PDB file of C-alpha atoms in Angstrom:
ATOM      1  CA  UNK A   1      -7.113  12.687 -15.849  1.00 88.00           C
ATOM      2  CA  UNK A   2      -8.288  16.853 -15.919  1.00 90.00           C
ATOM      3  CA  UNK A   3     -12.042  15.530 -15.699  1.00 92.00           C
ATOM      4  CA  UNK A   4     -10.869  12.866 -12.513  1.00 92.00           C
ATOM      5  CA  UNK A   5      -9.042  15.973 -10.735  1.00 93.00           C
ATOM      6  CA  UNK A   6     -12.371  18.050 -11.111  1.00 94.00           C
ATOM      7  CA  UNK A   7     -14.545  15.587 -10.082  1.00 94.00           C
ATOM      8  CA  UNK A   8     -12.406  14.079  -7.051  1.00 95.00           C
ATOM      9  CA  UNK A   9     -10.426  17.699  -5.839  1.00 95.00           C
ATOM     10  CA  UNK A  10      -7.111  17.467  -4.751  1.00 94.00           C
ATOM     11  CA  UNK A  11      -5.732  14.089  -3.872  1.00 94.00           C
ATOM     12  CA  UNK A  12      -2.503  14.080  -2.077  1.00 91.00           C
ATOM     13  CA  UNK A  13       0.450  11.603  -2.094  1.00 93.00           C
ATOM     14  CA  UNK A  14       2.221  12.394   1.267  1.00 92.00           C
ATOM     15  CA  UNK A  15       4.698  10.283   3.700  1.00 92.00           C
ATOM     16  CA  UNK A  16       3.200   8.571   6.443  1.00 92.00           C
ATOM     17  CA  UNK A  17       4.120  10.256  10.260  1.00 92.00           C
ATOM     18  CA  UNK A  18       4.584   6.589  11.138  1.00 93.00           C
ATOM     19  CA  UNK A  19       6.137   3.757   8.227  1.00 94.00           C
ATOM     20  CA  UNK A  20       5.535   1.054  10.293  1.00 94.00           C
ATOM     21  CA  UNK A  21       1.877   1.757  11.415  1.00 95.00           C
ATOM     22  CA  UNK A  22       1.414   2.227   7.612  1.00 93.00           C
ATOM     23  CA  UNK A  23       3.006  -0.963   6.662  1.00 94.00           C
ATOM     24  CA  UNK A  24       0.591  -2.850   9.111  1.00 95.00           C
ATOM     25  CA  UNK A  25      -2.591  -0.905   6.905  1.00 93.00           C
ATOM     26  CA  UNK A  26      -1.227  -2.259   3.768  1.00 90.00           C
ATOM     27  CA  UNK A  27      -0.932  -6.112   5.385  1.00 93.00           C
ATOM     28  CA  UNK A  28      -4.447  -5.959   7.109  1.00 93.00           C
ATOM     29  CA  UNK A  29      -5.898  -4.208   3.886  1.00 87.00           C
ATOM     30  CA  UNK A  30      -4.086  -7.145   1.869  1.00 83.00           C
ATOM     31  CA  UNK A  31      -6.782  -8.759  -0.491  1.00 79.00           C
ATOM     32  CA  UNK A  32     -10.053  -7.220   1.152  1.00 77.00           C
ATOM     33  CA  UNK A  33     -12.119  -4.771   0.191  1.00 78.00           C
ATOM     34  CA  UNK A  34     -12.272  -1.294   1.676  1.00 79.00           C
ATOM     35  CA  UNK A  35     -14.904  -1.304   3.934  1.00 85.00           C
ATOM     36  CA  UNK A  36     -13.668  -4.720   5.529  1.00 89.00           C
ATOM     37  CA  UNK A  37     -10.576  -3.934   5.724  1.00 89.00           C
ATOM     38  CA  UNK A  38     -11.207  -0.505   7.673  1.00 91.00           C
ATOM     39  CA  UNK A  39     -13.309  -2.811  10.132  1.00 94.00           C
ATOM     40  CA  UNK A  40     -10.697  -5.029  10.856  1.00 95.00           C
ATOM     41  CA  UNK A  41      -7.956  -2.481  10.945  1.00 95.00           C
ATOM     42  CA  UNK A  42     -10.004  -0.767  13.678  1.00 96.00           C
ATOM     43  CA  UNK A  43     -10.572  -3.784  15.530  1.00 97.00           C
ATOM     44  CA  UNK A  44      -6.628  -4.452  15.404  1.00 97.00           C
ATOM     45  CA  UNK A  45      -6.010  -1.072  16.599  1.00 97.00           C
ATOM     46  CA  UNK A  46      -8.474  -1.807  19.611  1.00 97.00           C
ATOM     47  CA  UNK A  47      -6.264  -5.051  20.519  1.00 97.00           C
ATOM     48  CA  UNK A  48      -3.394  -3.296  20.225  1.00 97.00           C
ATOM     49  CA  UNK A  49      -4.377  -0.262  22.756  1.00 96.00           C
ATOM     50  CA  UNK A  50      -3.110   2.160  20.301  1.00 96.00           C
ATOM     51  CA  UNK A  51      -1.782   2.540  17.017  1.00 95.00           C
ATOM     52  CA  UNK A  52       0.841  -0.445  15.874  1.00 96.00           C
ATOM     53  CA  UNK A  53       4.285  -0.575  16.933  1.00 95.00           C
ATOM     54  CA  UNK A  54       6.367  -2.745  16.697  1.00 95.00           C
ATOM     55  CA  UNK A  55       6.555  -3.354  20.342  1.00 95.00           C
ATOM     56  CA  UNK A  56       2.560  -3.475  21.056  1.00 97.00           C
ATOM     57  CA  UNK A  57       2.594  -6.235  17.435  1.00 97.00           C
ATOM     58  CA  UNK A  58       5.081  -8.578  18.880  1.00 96.00           C
ATOM     59  CA  UNK A  59       3.430  -9.347  22.527  1.00 96.00           C
ATOM     60  CA  UNK A  60      -0.287  -8.961  20.995  1.00 97.00           C
ATOM     61  CA  UNK A  61      -2.359 -12.320  21.906  1.00 96.00           C
ATOM     62  CA  UNK A  62      -2.988 -14.143  18.719  1.00 96.00           C
ATOM     63  CA  UNK A  63      -6.294 -15.230  20.157  1.00 97.00           C
ATOM     64  CA  UNK A  64      -7.631 -11.558  20.279  1.00 97.00           C
ATOM     65  CA  UNK A  65      -5.937 -10.347  16.724  1.00 97.00           C
ATOM     66  CA  UNK A  66      -7.488 -13.670  15.437  1.00 97.00           C
ATOM     67  CA  UNK A  67     -10.990 -12.404  16.789  1.00 97.00           C
ATOM     68  CA  UNK A  68     -10.374  -8.640  15.482  1.00 96.00           C
ATOM     69  CA  UNK A  69     -10.596 -10.240  12.130  1.00 96.00           C
ATOM     70  CA  UNK A  70      -7.052 -11.303  10.793  1.00 96.00           C
ATOM     71  CA  UNK A  71      -5.873 -14.290   9.857  1.00 95.00           C
ATOM     72  CA  UNK A  72      -3.049 -16.564  11.077  1.00 95.00           C
ATOM     73  CA  UNK A  73      -1.182 -15.765   7.880  1.00 95.00           C
ATOM     74  CA  UNK A  74      -1.427 -12.153   8.637  1.00 96.00           C
ATOM     75  CA  UNK A  75      -1.140 -12.811  12.124  1.00 97.00           C
ATOM     76  CA  UNK A  76       2.219 -14.067  11.051  1.00 97.00           C
ATOM     77  CA  UNK A  77       2.915 -11.059   8.741  1.00 96.00           C
ATOM     78  CA  UNK A  78       2.555  -8.525  11.112  1.00 97.00           C
ATOM     79  CA  UNK A  79       4.658 -10.346  13.245  1.00 96.00           C
ATOM     80  CA  UNK A  80       7.138 -10.603  10.416  1.00 95.00           C
ATOM     81  CA  UNK A  81       7.242  -7.180  10.125  1.00 95.00           C
ATOM     82  CA  UNK A  82       7.652  -5.801  13.757  1.00 95.00           C
ATOM     83  CA  UNK A  83      10.962  -7.804  13.693  1.00 94.00           C
ATOM     84  CA  UNK A  84      12.423  -6.329  10.736  1.00 92.00           C
ATOM     85  CA  UNK A  85      11.444  -2.693  12.465  1.00 90.00           C
ATOM     86  CA  UNK A  86      12.571  -3.815  15.505  1.00 88.00           C
ATOM     87  CA  UNK A  87      15.902  -4.736  14.564  1.00 78.00           C
ATOM     88  CA  UNK A  88      18.377  -1.971  14.233  1.00 59.00           C
ATOM     89  CA  UNK A  89      20.448  -3.190  11.373  1.00 69.00           C
ATOM     90  CA  UNK A  90      17.047  -2.900   9.064  1.00 72.00           C
ATOM     91  CA  UNK A  91      16.273   0.894   8.656  1.00 83.00           C
ATOM     92  CA  UNK A  92      13.155   1.083   6.627  1.00 89.00           C
ATOM     93  CA  UNK A  93      12.158   5.030   7.441  1.00 85.00           C
ATOM     94  CA  UNK A  94      11.810   7.474   4.768  1.00 87.00           C
ATOM     95  CA  UNK A  95      14.904   8.888   6.282  1.00 89.00           C
ATOM     96  CA  UNK A  96      17.223   5.916   5.544  1.00 88.00           C
ATOM     97  CA  UNK A  97      15.720   5.080   2.133  1.00 91.00           C
ATOM     98  CA  UNK A  98      15.876   8.810   0.855  1.00 91.00           C
ATOM     99  CA  UNK A  99      18.420   8.141  -2.012  1.00 90.00           C
ATOM    100  CA  UNK A 100      17.282   4.415  -2.664  1.00 94.00           C
ATOM    101  CA  UNK A 101      15.578   3.493  -5.706  1.00 96.00           C
ATOM    102  CA  UNK A 102      12.017   2.301  -5.833  1.00 96.00           C
ATOM    103  CA  UNK A 103      12.910  -1.405  -7.016  1.00 95.00           C
ATOM    104  CA  UNK A 104      15.665  -1.787  -4.059  1.00 95.00           C
ATOM    105  CA  UNK A 105      13.089  -0.701  -1.474  1.00 95.00           C
ATOM    106  CA  UNK A 106      10.460  -3.312  -3.086  1.00 96.00           C
ATOM    107  CA  UNK A 107      13.651  -5.648  -2.730  1.00 94.00           C
ATOM    108  CA  UNK A 108      14.219  -4.937   1.094  1.00 93.00           C
ATOM    109  CA  UNK A 109      10.647  -4.797   1.861  1.00 94.00           C
ATOM    110  CA  UNK A 110       9.672  -8.015   0.166  1.00 94.00           C
ATOM    111  CA  UNK A 111      12.845 -10.091   1.892  1.00 94.00           C
ATOM    112  CA  UNK A 112      10.254 -10.147   4.941  1.00 94.00           C
ATOM    113  CA  UNK A 113       7.687 -12.903   4.810  1.00 94.00           C
ATOM    114  CA  UNK A 114       4.467 -11.582   3.948  1.00 91.00           C
ATOM    115  CA  UNK A 115       5.645  -8.550   2.228  1.00 94.00           C
ATOM    116  CA  UNK A 116       4.606  -8.778  -1.442  1.00 92.00           C
ATOM    117  CA  UNK A 117       5.342  -6.622  -4.220  1.00 92.00           C
ATOM    118  CA  UNK A 118       1.563  -5.238  -3.828  1.00 89.00           C
ATOM    119  CA  UNK A 119       2.415  -4.117  -0.234  1.00 90.00           C
ATOM    120  CA  UNK A 120       5.910  -3.188  -0.804  1.00 94.00           C
ATOM    121  CA  UNK A 121       4.521  -0.961  -3.645  1.00 94.00           C
ATOM    122  CA  UNK A 122       1.916   0.463  -1.083  1.00 91.00           C
ATOM    123  CA  UNK A 123       4.448   1.275   1.155  1.00 94.00           C
ATOM    124  CA  UNK A 124       6.158   3.627  -1.526  1.00 96.00           C
ATOM    125  CA  UNK A 125       3.278   5.563  -2.194  1.00 95.00           C
ATOM    126  CA  UNK A 126       1.693   5.546   1.576  1.00 93.00           C
ATOM    127  CA  UNK A 127       4.481   5.633   3.831  1.00 94.00           C
ATOM    128  CA  UNK A 128       7.497   7.168   1.928  1.00 95.00           C
ATOM    129  CA  UNK A 129       5.129   9.449  -0.403  1.00 95.00           C
ATOM    130  CA  UNK A 130       6.864   8.489  -3.389  1.00 97.00           C
ATOM    131  CA  UNK A 131       5.215  10.412  -6.446  1.00 96.00           C
ATOM    132  CA  UNK A 132       5.998   8.201  -9.272  1.00 97.00           C
ATOM    133  CA  UNK A 133       4.495   4.800  -8.420  1.00 97.00           C
ATOM    134  CA  UNK A 134       2.174   2.662 -10.621  1.00 96.00           C
ATOM    135  CA  UNK A 135       1.115  -0.343  -8.805  1.00 95.00           C
ATOM    136  CA  UNK A 136      -0.350  -2.241 -11.578  1.00 94.00           C
ATOM    137  CA  UNK A 137      -0.622  -5.214  -9.004  1.00 90.00           C
ATOM    138  CA  UNK A 138      -3.797  -3.490  -7.378  1.00 89.00           C
ATOM    139  CA  UNK A 139      -6.985  -4.754  -8.721  1.00 89.00           C
ATOM    140  CA  UNK A 140      -8.909  -1.370  -8.347  1.00 89.00           C
ATOM    141  CA  UNK A 141      -5.881   0.478 -10.099  1.00 93.00           C
ATOM    142  CA  UNK A 142      -6.433  -2.051 -13.190  1.00 95.00           C
ATOM    143  CA  UNK A 143     -10.131  -2.079 -12.857  1.00 94.00           C
ATOM    144  CA  UNK A 144     -10.152   2.146 -12.734  1.00 94.00           C
ATOM    145  CA  UNK A 145      -7.971   2.345 -15.710  1.00 96.00           C
ATOM    146  CA  UNK A 146     -10.157   0.082 -18.080  1.00 96.00           C
ATOM    147  CA  UNK A 147     -13.304   1.845 -16.592  1.00 94.00           C
ATOM    148  CA  UNK A 148     -11.562   5.312 -17.114  1.00 94.00           C
ATOM    149  CA  UNK A 149      -9.450   4.805 -20.324  1.00 95.00           C
ATOM    150  CA  UNK A 150     -11.165   2.013 -22.090  1.00 96.00           C
ATOM    151  CA  UNK A 151     -15.168   2.199 -21.166  1.00 94.00           C
ATOM    152  CA  UNK A 152     -14.676  -0.583 -18.627  1.00 93.00           C
ATOM    153  CA  UNK A 153     -12.892  -3.323 -21.562  1.00 96.00           C
ATOM    154  CA  UNK A 154      -9.703  -5.309 -20.325  1.00 96.00           C
ATOM    155  CA  UNK A 155      -6.506  -3.802 -21.424  1.00 97.00           C
ATOM    156  CA  UNK A 156      -3.340  -5.945 -20.965  1.00 97.00           C
ATOM    157  CA  UNK A 157      -0.550  -4.359 -18.233  1.00 96.00           C
ATOM    158  CA  UNK A 158       1.456  -3.235 -21.107  1.00 97.00           C
ATOM    159  CA  UNK A 159      -1.440  -0.885 -22.424  1.00 97.00           C
ATOM    160  CA  UNK A 160      -1.787   0.186 -18.843  1.00 97.00           C
ATOM    161  CA  UNK A 161       1.829   0.830 -17.939  1.00 96.00           C
ATOM    162  CA  UNK A 162       1.531   2.986 -21.836  1.00 97.00           C
ATOM    163  CA  UNK A 163      -1.607   5.037 -20.170  1.00 96.00           C
ATOM    164  CA  UNK A 164       0.460   5.642 -16.898  1.00 96.00           C
ATOM    165  CA  UNK A 165       3.657   7.025 -18.876  1.00 96.00           C
ATOM    166  CA  UNK A 166       1.147  10.492 -19.590  1.00 95.00           C
ATOM    167  CA  UNK A 167       1.163  10.629 -15.945  1.00 96.00           C
ATOM    168  CA  UNK A 168       5.040  10.443 -15.238  1.00 96.00           C
ATOM    169  CA  UNK A 169       6.366  11.771 -13.050  1.00 97.00           C
ATOM    170  CA  UNK A 170       3.476  11.849 -10.961  1.00 96.00           C
ATOM    171  CA  UNK A 171       2.059   8.326 -11.487  1.00 97.00           C
ATOM    172  CA  UNK A 172       1.008   8.042  -7.744  1.00 97.00           C
ATOM    173  CA  UNK A 173      -1.187  10.787  -8.101  1.00 97.00           C
ATOM    174  CA  UNK A 174      -2.544   9.371 -11.437  1.00 96.00           C
ATOM    175  CA  UNK A 175      -3.107   6.048  -9.283  1.00 95.00           C
ATOM    176  CA  UNK A 176      -4.873   8.058  -6.238  1.00 95.00           C
ATOM    177  CA  UNK A 177      -7.308   9.482  -9.061  1.00 96.00           C
ATOM    178  CA  UNK A 178      -7.567   6.205 -10.833  1.00 94.00           C
ATOM    179  CA  UNK A 179      -8.455   4.661  -7.492  1.00 90.00           C
ATOM    180  CA  UNK A 180     -11.253   7.220  -6.258  1.00 92.00           C
ATOM    181  CA  UNK A 181     -12.704   6.836  -9.569  1.00 91.00           C
ATOM    182  CA  UNK A 182     -12.799   3.218  -9.032  1.00 90.00           C
ATOM    183  CA  UNK A 183     -14.160   3.702  -5.673  1.00 86.00           C
ATOM    184  CA  UNK A 184     -16.706   6.107  -6.472  1.00 85.00           C
TER     185      UNK A 184
END
């Protein structure tokens, strides 16, 4: 890990300024390469006329969102999270979730159709700034761990969890460095 820190410099795990916008980013990024996701996200923001908010996503023209590169399924998922964030009874903000365990946050988020385990774990890291998340559902994390710790050879998830134990209670930082190495 020290080699990765030297190679990639300081990487941060900080809470997002806007949890909803960050969740939208994770949904757009689902199952896409970094470059494709960035291009589609930029067009998505353009269609909305600004950063995502529930009040911009809900009335957005579906055809325009599809032309921006979003599948019909992702449009549905984005609208589902917009409804969840718009509903006063469900509060997914950092403040409301401050004392809630990661697993409970994942359970609450995955109750929204379109938010799976991967997206919920990305929310923990990038929206809430939680420092001890190891998202082994992410292919880049798994491939990065294999590259850094096993010369690119396969490892089981149990072996990866064991490697990640050395990073505790800062597994999110370890994850960031493994991603940086994988993407370099």
